[in-house]
């Protein structure tokens, strides 16, 4: 009897879970493990053979000074992108749940950038930064925009952050909206009667009650911005003079342009570990802030 | 409960593995089928499917239409285009095709890339004599890689200082004759006149490929008229036995670069590097000169309201008119057709050889490549005249034997232009001085020693 039930359960599970598990194995787990194996070899597309090297590739990763400075650069980029995107998304969501006319339309509008591919988005903003803004800057004498942001090492960094945050905001906003909608209205009303002002309401009631949404949003924004590649390629191509190469861009250049596949792949693994550690630690600590209504 | 989880996991694993096994089995059978069809290759009616990897992204559609024409003439051969994007991840795509064991039958690649993957391509030595008969003198020699013929050149390109004839004619008040013109001082005098007339003298395109692969590439090519000598020079650079800072050609070239920098129309923000805008501004007469090559015709040709007459002069490197480089334009056969030898059947290879010959010789393909795309083909029997005045101007230099062969860059590491291009960009915006630039370039070469 229990055997039959088990068989039945397994069947049901396979019908619903099977395809995803297969996809997960085929495009995530197996390539990942194979990639991990390749980091211990001197694999090269041109020759196709691989001999075992041990940890030599990893040693080279930590001697690759550009990789380390770019990892640091990426950390800064992620920090600013995550903060700007989340703060903006939270307040947008807050404004767009207050119940005024046309908020549905605005929600759609803010979500749209997320639907545009990173490459297209990058080229659009590139035109904006390198042609449109300098044109306006010269016309109206705004010193800030007179030269292209993308040709100055500092401004190019901020250009990357702004565009990435702009792309992320809509997506995070949707999650925050659903988080905010689940905050019971009576609790807020009760707090109002007890004399709490708007700021208190946000800090003491809304923020704790939307903590699950915050955890998810920060997790998503960290992992997504660490792996930014298409925007980087389309917007700055790593320039001016390689100063805005994010880690994943560097990895691709290392592997495919410099033909150092093993080292590139090892750098990708190091990047994976860094992302995993940071994203999981933040989730662990923020989860503790969650409360029940 | 625990046991059931283990069982479920086990079943999933079996399922996944069996699917993978099924995939690999499929692969085997298709290989067997391919192998068994070998003896039957005499059957001409057999369907052959070829794939064509294209890095000349600006003419993807031109090629696609040609493949249809070829299919009409040869119904048993179908060719599928594997397109790439302009400035996109072309090399990465090629590598992943190769690594996945499904390489394209024919690849249109940079000569340097073919050299790096030379073991993967078919040796075309048996075809060499035929192409030597068809090609302009020196064209097949120029396409040899390590002395071997593994890629068929289909286009020839030149670069240097393109000029807009109308702008210069208006400034000097007579018809501009480029042959009167061979030294850096000549160029500087003209730049001064142009600037005094209120026009911008020159546009430097600030992208790394233009600054390194083209401008700096000249420094290695100007060492000698012989590609092998130039290769030796670069080997010595890697070993650190020659010093660029005292090298005449390099310093001459960089002195000219200083001059171009001084009169650069993009001086306010040199690194913007918008290829379409730079080309269009030049074509509309906003600048008299433009450091670029005849390929910019793809942008300039269809432009509305552009000027009509364009020409090219070499980049002068000294004040001695007789120095090598002052009257020679850079000339190269940048893209070659190579045939895969790592995953294609002999049948496909034979069909590919026939197709490549058709691409070079047929009227339809010449009309498309020369007429539509505006490229120059290094072959004698041309059935169409080019509409591109820049490539016609370069052809004159070629006919007079006044060219700098930049074939040496085919042997450079593939990250060369991106890494030293960054150094050139720093020099362009005065982030480093000459000594700093030279050091960065030399350090790059030393870092590649032994690789």
PDB file of C-alpha atoms in Angstrom, chain B residues 77-201:
ATOM      1  CA  UNK B  77      23.974  22.436 -52.302  1.00  0.00           C
ATOM      2  CA  UNK B  78      22.362  24.523 -49.584  1.00  0.00           C
ATOM      3  CA  UNK B  79      24.368  27.027 -47.605  1.00  0.00           C
ATOM      4  CA  UNK B  80      23.291  28.381 -44.290  1.00  0.00           C
ATOM      5  CA  UNK B  81      24.635  31.672 -42.990  1.00  0.00           C
ATOM      6  CA  UNK B  82      25.840  31.898 -39.393  1.00  0.00           C
ATOM      7  CA  UNK B  83      25.764  35.662 -38.953  1.00  0.00           C
ATOM      8  CA  UNK B  84      27.589  37.766 -36.394  1.00  0.00           C
ATOM      9  CA  UNK B  85      26.970  41.309 -35.243  1.00  0.00           C
ATOM     10  CA  UNK B  86      29.170  44.286 -36.111  1.00  0.00           C
ATOM     11  CA  UNK B  87      31.586  44.777 -33.249  1.00  0.00           C
ATOM     12  CA  UNK B  88      29.847  41.904 -31.492  1.00  0.00           C
ATOM     13  CA  UNK B  89      31.246  38.781 -29.960  1.00  0.00           C
ATOM     14  CA  UNK B  90      32.392  37.237 -33.214  1.00  0.00           C
ATOM     15  CA  UNK B  91      35.384  35.315 -31.981  1.00  0.00           C
ATOM     16  CA  UNK B  92      33.519  33.915 -28.997  1.00  0.00           C
ATOM     17  CA  UNK B  93      30.830  32.544 -31.261  1.00  0.00           C
ATOM     18  CA  UNK B  94      33.370  30.926 -33.542  1.00  0.00           C
ATOM     19  CA  UNK B  95      35.122  29.338 -30.581  1.00  0.00           C
ATOM     20  CA  UNK B  96      31.945  27.962 -29.109  1.00  0.00           C
ATOM     21  CA  UNK B  97      30.976  26.389 -32.436  1.00  0.00           C
ATOM     22  CA  UNK B  98      34.384  24.783 -32.594  1.00  0.00           C
ATOM     23  CA  UNK B  99      34.284  23.617 -28.985  1.00  0.00           C
ATOM     24  CA  UNK B 100      30.818  22.130 -29.392  1.00  0.00           C
ATOM     25  CA  UNK B 101      32.129  19.966 -32.240  1.00  0.00           C
ATOM     26  CA  UNK B 102      29.899  21.622 -34.838  1.00  0.00           C
ATOM     27  CA  UNK B 103      32.220  23.971 -36.703  1.00  0.00           C
ATOM     28  CA  UNK B 104      31.024  25.904 -39.738  1.00  0.00           C
ATOM     29  CA  UNK B 105      32.086  24.311 -43.016  1.00  0.00           C
ATOM     30  CA  UNK B 106      33.354  27.614 -44.371  1.00  0.00           C
ATOM     31  CA  UNK B 107      34.537  30.496 -42.244  1.00  0.00           C
ATOM     32  CA  UNK B 108      35.102  34.077 -43.313  1.00  0.00           C
ATOM     33  CA  UNK B 109      37.601  35.176 -40.692  1.00  0.00           C
ATOM     34  CA  UNK B 110      40.430  37.596 -40.048  1.00  0.00           C
ATOM     35  CA  UNK B 111      43.688  36.167 -41.331  1.00  0.00           C
ATOM     36  CA  UNK B 112      45.097  36.349 -37.798  1.00  0.00           C
ATOM     37  CA  UNK B 113      42.301  34.192 -36.407  1.00  0.00           C
ATOM     38  CA  UNK B 114      42.829  31.603 -39.125  1.00  0.00           C
ATOM     39  CA  UNK B 115      46.498  31.517 -38.248  1.00  0.00           C
ATOM     40  CA  UNK B 116      45.661  30.812 -34.608  1.00  0.00           C
ATOM     41  CA  UNK B 117      43.340  27.959 -35.528  1.00  0.00           C
ATOM     42  CA  UNK B 118      45.390  26.734 -38.455  1.00  0.00           C
ATOM     43  CA  UNK B 119      45.187  23.077 -37.385  1.00  0.00           C
ATOM     44  CA  UNK B 120      41.419  23.190 -37.739  1.00  0.00           C
ATOM     45  CA  UNK B 121      41.373  24.245 -41.374  1.00  0.00           C
ATOM     46  CA  UNK B 122      41.887  22.412 -44.629  1.00  0.00           C
ATOM     47  CA  UNK B 123      45.226  22.860 -46.370  1.00  0.00           C
ATOM     48  CA  UNK B 124      44.451  24.409 -49.747  1.00  0.00           C
ATOM     49  CA  UNK B 125      47.906  23.827 -51.223  1.00  0.00           C
ATOM     50  CA  UNK B 126      46.362  21.881 -54.134  1.00  0.00           C
ATOM     51  CA  UNK B 127      44.258  24.913 -55.034  1.00  0.00           C
ATOM     52  CA  UNK B 128      47.066  27.424 -54.725  1.00  0.00           C
ATOM     53  CA  UNK B 129      48.214  27.356 -58.367  1.00  0.00           C
ATOM     54  CA  UNK B 130      44.670  27.967 -59.564  1.00  0.00           C
ATOM     55  CA  UNK B 131      44.222  31.009 -57.326  1.00  0.00           C
ATOM     56  CA  UNK B 132      47.643  32.355 -58.273  1.00  0.00           C
ATOM     57  CA  UNK B 133      46.386  32.383 -61.832  1.00  0.00           C
ATOM     58  CA  UNK B 134      43.235  34.235 -60.882  1.00  0.00           C
ATOM     59  CA  UNK B 135      44.599  36.753 -58.421  1.00  0.00           C
ATOM     60  CA  UNK B 136      46.455  40.028 -58.787  1.00  0.00           C
ATOM     61  CA  UNK B 137      50.223  39.699 -58.401  1.00  0.00           C
ATOM     62  CA  UNK B 138      51.171  39.253 -54.772  1.00  0.00           C
ATOM     63  CA  UNK B 139      47.637  38.642 -53.544  1.00  0.00           C
ATOM     64  CA  UNK B 140      48.089  34.935 -52.843  1.00  0.00           C
ATOM     65  CA  UNK B 141      51.512  35.541 -51.297  1.00  0.00           C
ATOM     66  CA  UNK B 142      49.929  38.127 -49.039  1.00  0.00           C
ATOM     67  CA  UNK B 143      47.401  35.570 -47.822  1.00  0.00           C
ATOM     68  CA  UNK B 144      49.923  32.893 -46.896  1.00  0.00           C
ATOM     69  CA  UNK B 145      50.139  32.094 -43.212  1.00  0.00           C
ATOM     70  CA  UNK B 146      53.468  30.646 -42.143  1.00  0.00           C
ATOM     71  CA  UNK B 147      54.006  29.981 -45.832  1.00  0.00           C
ATOM     72  CA  UNK B 148      50.875  27.883 -46.124  1.00  0.00           C
ATOM     73  CA  UNK B 149      47.782  28.567 -48.206  1.00  0.00           C
ATOM     74  CA  UNK B 150      44.849  27.855 -45.894  1.00  0.00           C
ATOM     75  CA  UNK B 151      42.602  30.822 -46.608  1.00  0.00           C
ATOM     76  CA  UNK B 152      41.399  32.328 -49.877  1.00  0.00           C
ATOM     77  CA  UNK B 153      41.383  36.146 -49.796  1.00  0.00           C
ATOM     78  CA  UNK B 154      38.163  37.630 -51.100  1.00  0.00           C
ATOM     79  CA  UNK B 155      38.634  41.278 -50.325  1.00  0.00           C
ATOM     80  CA  UNK B 156      41.455  43.787 -50.191  1.00  0.00           C
ATOM     81  CA  UNK B 157      41.457  46.865 -48.034  1.00  0.00           C
ATOM     82  CA  UNK B 158      43.664  49.814 -47.520  1.00  0.00           C
ATOM     83  CA  UNK B 159      43.803  52.553 -44.949  1.00  0.00           C
ATOM     84  CA  UNK B 160      45.532  55.826 -44.317  1.00  0.00           C
ATOM     85  CA  UNK B 161      44.429  59.425 -44.251  1.00  0.00           C
ATOM     86  CA  UNK B 162      41.211  59.616 -46.224  1.00  0.00           C
ATOM     87  CA  UNK B 163      40.537  63.077 -47.583  1.00  0.00           C
ATOM     88  CA  UNK B 164      37.477  64.976 -48.666  1.00  0.00           C
ATOM     89  CA  UNK B 165      38.546  66.528 -51.973  1.00  0.00           C
ATOM     90  CA  UNK B 166      35.963  69.327 -52.009  1.00  0.00           C
ATOM     91  CA  UNK B 167      37.086  70.686 -48.635  1.00  0.00           C
ATOM     92  CA  UNK B 168      40.772  70.730 -49.569  1.00  0.00           C
ATOM     93  CA  UNK B 169      40.096  72.156 -53.026  1.00  0.00           C
ATOM     94  CA  UNK B 170      38.174  75.040 -51.462  1.00  0.00           C
ATOM     95  CA  UNK B 171      40.973  75.754 -49.005  1.00  0.00           C
ATOM     96  CA  UNK B 172      43.872  75.688 -51.466  1.00  0.00           C
ATOM     97  CA  UNK B 173      41.869  77.190 -54.321  1.00  0.00           C
ATOM     98  CA  UNK B 174      42.907  74.589 -56.867  1.00  0.00           C
ATOM     99  CA  UNK B 175      42.527  70.886 -57.503  1.00  0.00           C
ATOM    100  CA  UNK B 176      44.315  68.874 -54.819  1.00  0.00           C
ATOM    101  CA  UNK B 177      46.993  66.530 -56.101  1.00  0.00           C
ATOM    102  CA  UNK B 178      48.003  63.935 -53.503  1.00  0.00           C
ATOM    103  CA  UNK B 179      51.238  63.104 -55.313  1.00  0.00           C
ATOM    104  CA  UNK B 180      52.704  66.529 -54.442  1.00  0.00           C
ATOM    105  CA  UNK B 181      52.626  65.520 -50.909  1.00  0.00           C
ATOM    106  CA  UNK B 182      55.009  63.236 -49.105  1.00  0.00           C
ATOM    107  CA  UNK B 183      56.284  64.554 -45.789  1.00  0.00           C
ATOM    108  CA  UNK B 184      55.010  65.472 -42.379  1.00  0.00           C
ATOM    109  CA  UNK B 185      55.776  69.161 -42.956  1.00  0.00           C
ATOM    110  CA  UNK B 186      53.662  69.110 -46.119  1.00  0.00           C
ATOM    111  CA  UNK B 187      50.818  67.722 -44.075  1.00  0.00           C
ATOM    112  CA  UNK B 188      51.287  70.235 -41.290  1.00  0.00           C
ATOM    113  CA  UNK B 189      51.316  73.154 -43.730  1.00  0.00           C
ATOM    114  CA  UNK B 190      48.049  71.940 -45.208  1.00  0.00           C
ATOM    115  CA  UNK B 191      46.492  71.400 -41.778  1.00  0.00           C
ATOM    116  CA  UNK B 192      47.365  74.995 -40.881  1.00  0.00           C
ATOM    117  CA  UNK B 193      45.699  76.299 -44.009  1.00  0.00           C
ATOM    118  CA  UNK B 194      42.596  74.237 -43.382  1.00  0.00           C
ATOM    119  CA  UNK B 195      42.354  75.440 -39.816  1.00  0.00           C
ATOM    120  CA  UNK B 196      42.840  79.055 -40.903  1.00  0.00           C
ATOM    121  CA  UNK B 197      39.923  78.571 -43.289  1.00  0.00           C
ATOM    122  CA  UNK B 198      37.777  77.680 -40.313  1.00  0.00           C
ATOM    123  CA  UNK B 199      37.515  73.980 -41.048  1.00  0.00           C
ATOM    124  CA  UNK B 200      38.539  71.025 -38.927  1.00  0.00           C
ATOM    125  CA  UNK B 201      41.690  69.444 -40.370  1.00  0.00           C
TER     126      UNK B 201
END
